[in-house]
XYZ file of C-alpha atoms in Angstrom:
313
model
C 128.274 163.271 165.867
C 127.834 160.653 163.161
C 130.883 158.434 162.836
C 132.771 157.983 159.594
C 131.765 154.299 159.542
C 128.129 155.242 159.928
C 128.318 157.631 156.989
C 130.021 154.938 154.937
C 127.309 152.386 155.753
C 124.595 154.874 154.905
C 126.346 155.535 151.598
C 126.640 151.849 150.764
C 123.029 151.293 151.714
C 121.972 154.149 149.474
C 123.854 152.657 146.519
C 122.232 149.269 147.081
C 118.749 150.791 147.316
C 119.360 152.875 144.201
C 120.697 149.797 142.418
C 117.646 147.745 143.318
C 115.354 150.533 142.112
C 117.213 150.779 138.793
C 117.200 147.021 138.237
C 113.551 146.535 139.122
C 112.266 149.488 137.133
C 114.511 149.695 134.086
C 116.392 146.447 133.482
C 114.310 145.351 130.485
C 114.843 148.778 128.912
C 118.595 148.427 129.459
C 118.816 144.886 128.074
C 116.233 145.097 125.274
C 116.026 148.127 122.972
C 113.561 147.279 120.165
C 113.250 150.916 119.126
C 116.312 153.064 118.492
C 116.058 156.718 119.619
C 114.331 158.834 117.005
C 113.128 155.823 114.987
C 109.911 153.814 114.889
C 109.418 150.148 115.781
C 108.538 149.255 112.194
C 111.057 148.096 109.602
C 112.634 151.010 107.696
C 113.226 148.727 104.705
C 112.506 145.152 103.646
C 114.773 142.699 101.800
C 112.990 143.705 98.583
C 114.766 147.087 98.756
C 118.062 145.217 98.350
C 116.565 142.964 95.675
C 116.797 139.893 97.878
C 114.631 136.831 97.345
C 112.703 136.533 100.613
C 109.611 135.210 102.325
C 107.635 136.736 105.201
C 107.294 134.035 107.848
C 104.820 134.131 110.723
C 105.402 131.840 113.690
C 103.716 131.186 117.005
C 105.894 130.558 120.045
C 104.997 127.818 122.517
C 103.308 130.382 124.777
C 101.151 131.752 121.962
C 103.071 134.900 120.977
C 102.917 135.758 117.262
C 106.368 136.259 115.745
C 107.646 137.607 112.459
C 110.730 136.570 110.509
C 112.321 136.863 107.078
C 113.612 133.807 105.272
C 116.084 135.006 102.638
C 117.483 132.723 99.958
C 120.390 133.425 97.655
C 118.575 131.513 94.914
C 115.197 129.730 94.914
C 116.899 126.325 94.741
C 119.837 127.112 97.056
C 120.697 124.042 99.156
C 123.668 125.600 100.904
C 123.924 126.092 104.667
C 121.064 127.899 106.379
C 122.165 130.563 108.861
C 119.724 131.141 111.724
C 120.703 134.700 112.646
C 120.066 136.298 116.036
C 120.651 140.042 116.262
C 122.023 142.343 118.943
C 119.751 143.959 121.537
C 119.018 147.245 119.733
C 116.929 147.978 116.660
C 115.382 145.323 114.455
C 116.306 142.855 111.736
C 115.967 145.474 108.980
C 119.035 147.233 110.367
C 121.105 144.081 109.602
C 120.047 143.630 105.989
C 123.181 145.093 104.406
C 125.342 142.656 106.360
C 123.017 139.792 105.432
C 123.175 140.767 101.760
C 126.938 140.330 101.809
C 126.618 137.140 103.890
C 124.423 135.562 101.205
C 126.936 136.356 98.490
C 130.083 135.387 100.348
C 128.799 132.221 102.022
C 126.350 131.021 99.341
C 123.778 130.352 102.039
C 120.204 130.966 103.137
C 119.531 133.276 106.091
C 116.609 133.139 108.521
C 116.200 136.395 110.469
C 113.919 136.257 113.513
C 112.338 139.265 115.180
C 112.340 138.574 118.913
C 109.043 139.182 120.709
C 108.512 142.913 121.056
C 110.861 143.625 118.139
C 109.911 144.625 114.603
C 106.541 143.139 113.613
C 106.500 140.545 116.403
C 103.973 140.789 119.219
C 104.671 140.615 122.947
C 107.342 141.993 125.248
C 110.957 140.773 125.405
C 112.244 138.604 128.250
C 114.863 135.900 128.531
C 112.340 133.108 128.981
C 110.241 134.382 126.092
C 113.093 134.891 123.630
C 114.371 131.365 124.295
C 110.932 130.096 123.236
C 111.026 132.364 120.174
C 114.376 130.948 119.080
C 113.081 127.400 119.470
C 110.055 128.223 117.321
C 112.355 129.506 114.577
C 114.517 126.380 114.645
C 111.490 124.081 114.667
C 110.124 125.936 111.645
C 113.358 125.418 109.715
C 113.274 121.696 110.433
C 109.765 121.506 109.016
C 110.788 123.050 105.693
C 111.419 120.864 102.674
C 113.325 123.458 100.618
C 116.514 123.454 102.731
C 119.025 120.906 103.970
C 118.042 120.747 107.651
C 121.307 118.986 108.515
C 123.226 122.175 107.620
C 121.595 124.682 109.986
C 124.133 126.987 111.646
C 123.216 129.371 114.475
C 124.901 132.789 114.245
C 124.489 135.211 117.163
C 126.000 138.632 117.737
C 126.078 140.214 121.227
C 122.695 139.403 122.832
C 122.067 137.144 119.850
C 125.084 135.076 120.871
C 123.530 134.445 124.277
C 120.280 133.422 122.571
C 122.112 131.227 120.087
C 124.206 129.480 122.733
C 121.107 128.391 124.653
C 119.366 127.200 121.502
C 122.420 125.251 120.315
C 122.906 123.596 123.692
C 119.254 122.585 123.829
C 119.259 121.125 120.307
C 122.378 119.010 119.777
C 120.711 117.070 116.945
C 119.130 120.052 115.170
C 121.978 122.580 115.031
C 125.163 121.702 113.136
C 127.396 124.504 114.428
C 127.440 127.805 116.334
C 129.049 131.167 115.535
C 129.403 133.756 118.310
C 130.411 137.349 117.652
C 131.156 139.980 120.318
C 129.059 138.176 122.918
C 129.117 138.856 126.666
C 129.766 136.347 129.448
C 126.548 137.376 131.205
C 124.225 140.322 131.733
C 125.337 140.233 135.366
C 128.884 141.021 134.257
C 127.681 143.608 131.747
C 125.741 145.428 134.465
C 129.047 146.239 136.116
C 130.383 147.534 132.795
C 127.362 149.720 131.993
C 126.738 150.809 135.601
C 130.219 150.893 137.211
C 128.918 152.094 140.573
C 127.071 148.768 140.918
C 130.068 146.593 140.030
C 130.696 145.552 143.639
C 127.092 144.476 144.144
C 126.351 142.595 140.918
C 128.274 140.188 138.732
C 128.864 136.648 137.563
C 130.801 133.861 139.220
C 134.072 135.763 138.773
C 132.862 138.799 140.700
C 134.630 139.556 143.988
C 131.786 141.489 145.572
C 128.783 140.277 147.601
C 126.561 140.266 144.476
C 123.477 141.121 146.510
C 121.697 142.550 143.448
C 121.952 139.388 141.330
C 118.642 138.056 142.625
C 116.809 141.026 141.106
C 118.034 140.372 137.554
C 115.263 138.834 135.441
C 117.348 138.289 132.295
C 120.804 137.119 133.439
C 121.734 135.515 130.068
C 124.684 133.646 131.579
C 126.422 132.613 128.364
C 129.524 131.577 130.295
C 127.515 128.839 132.009
C 125.828 127.688 128.809
C 128.596 127.689 126.234
C 130.640 125.059 128.045
C 127.763 122.620 127.522
C 127.679 123.077 123.740
C 129.082 120.045 121.938
C 128.791 121.307 118.367
C 131.670 123.176 116.658
C 131.917 126.845 117.673
C 133.566 129.795 115.933
C 134.336 132.854 118.069
C 134.655 136.192 116.203
C 136.029 138.973 118.393
C 136.387 142.669 117.512
C 139.220 144.037 119.636
C 137.886 147.606 119.478
C 134.480 146.583 120.832
C 133.224 149.635 122.717
C 130.232 147.872 124.271
C 131.309 144.395 125.354
C 134.921 144.249 126.603
C 136.845 141.757 124.404
C 137.864 139.861 127.545
C 134.315 138.482 127.610
C 134.880 136.616 124.351
C 138.243 135.365 125.587
C 136.627 134.011 128.743
C 133.901 132.281 126.741
C 136.478 130.614 124.519
C 138.566 129.557 127.508
C 135.485 127.943 129.051
C 134.896 125.910 125.899
C 138.410 125.119 124.673
C 139.182 122.472 127.300
C 135.936 120.583 126.613
C 135.246 121.077 122.925
C 138.082 120.457 120.479
C 136.040 121.724 117.536
C 136.214 125.412 118.332
C 138.349 128.300 117.123
C 138.903 131.904 118.142
C 139.657 134.683 115.640
C 140.394 138.318 116.491
C 139.863 141.367 114.298
C 142.081 144.239 115.506
C 139.921 147.101 114.184
C 136.497 145.526 114.736
C 133.996 147.398 116.902
C 130.819 146.014 118.451
C 128.571 146.416 115.420
C 131.016 146.564 112.506
C 133.429 143.660 112.978
C 131.994 142.082 109.824
C 132.791 145.280 107.924
C 136.142 146.102 109.530
C 137.305 142.513 109.131
C 136.725 142.655 105.389
C 137.787 139.671 103.311
C 139.531 138.039 106.272
C 136.255 137.984 108.222
C 134.238 136.292 105.492
C 136.985 133.830 104.586
C 137.168 132.839 108.263
C 133.451 132.061 108.371
C 133.578 130.335 105.000
C 136.396 128.002 106.074
C 134.515 127.157 109.263
C 131.407 126.212 107.290
C 133.414 124.185 104.778
C 135.047 122.249 107.600
C 132.038 121.546 109.794
C 129.000 121.963 107.527
C 130.309 120.655 104.202
C 128.268 120.353 101.063
C 126.898 116.877 100.581
C 128.105 115.110 97.468
C 125.229 113.899 95.364
C 125.407 110.183 94.720
C 125.689 109.386 91.030
C 124.436 106.073 89.588
C 128.056 104.947 89.132
C 128.929 105.782 92.732
C 125.793 104.044 93.971
C 126.755 100.904 92.067
C 130.234 100.910 93.558
C 128.843 101.210 97.094
C 126.341 98.448 96.476
């Protein structure tokens, strides 16, 4: 007769084996979703549909992958802040154009929208290592441009984009002026326990109480909690309290990790904001929050008049 303990061990072993199989076979499909169900990989619209002044930009990442992006300007001679925007994990940059249209108007800025490898018109297949290189290529491109103020580049990442943006900002303290994180997770390891509750005991970040035996099989851990504490630039945290995908506690933990080390950070909650619509649910309060942050940390440079120059001399 098989003992109760034996049955229990067999059950645990079965869960672990099933977990390993899921992680090895499907993790990229769980983390990266370039194509939404029922839609194609191509862009359903371009900025031209919204009458936005834009440029198609083609980049090459350091490992040779061809990438596509849109550089959208409020006006041809706009010298306001330039937002380097990193999207969530699902769909492509075209699905964020309505939000970007309002961003341009409310913040009087330029917006650079990158398609990660494997997304939109970009070549390749998504991975953490690859997307980090993609983000660096986008930032390097912006610093080569002569039609923007490269000292006013702000990284804005939502969800997965926040993890991407945090790494890029940490790696480029002299190239990124500030960072904005919206509804971002602490790590994919922690999110695995949220999306696959039966694996929660076997996978997780540093706060997990289980044995975490499945962590070694995760190829894209995106441990934002370990990165964000190393960011020295100002950070704005935007948290939708009705987020149905990433538990709001993740944003609170990220802020807590930063607050003791970086005095130039702030945390703002939006009671009705969900994962994808915090910008919409937050309304005027949302955009005024971002605007004040930019005015404080990425202020407009005062042009030196001849009179002022004489006084300084």
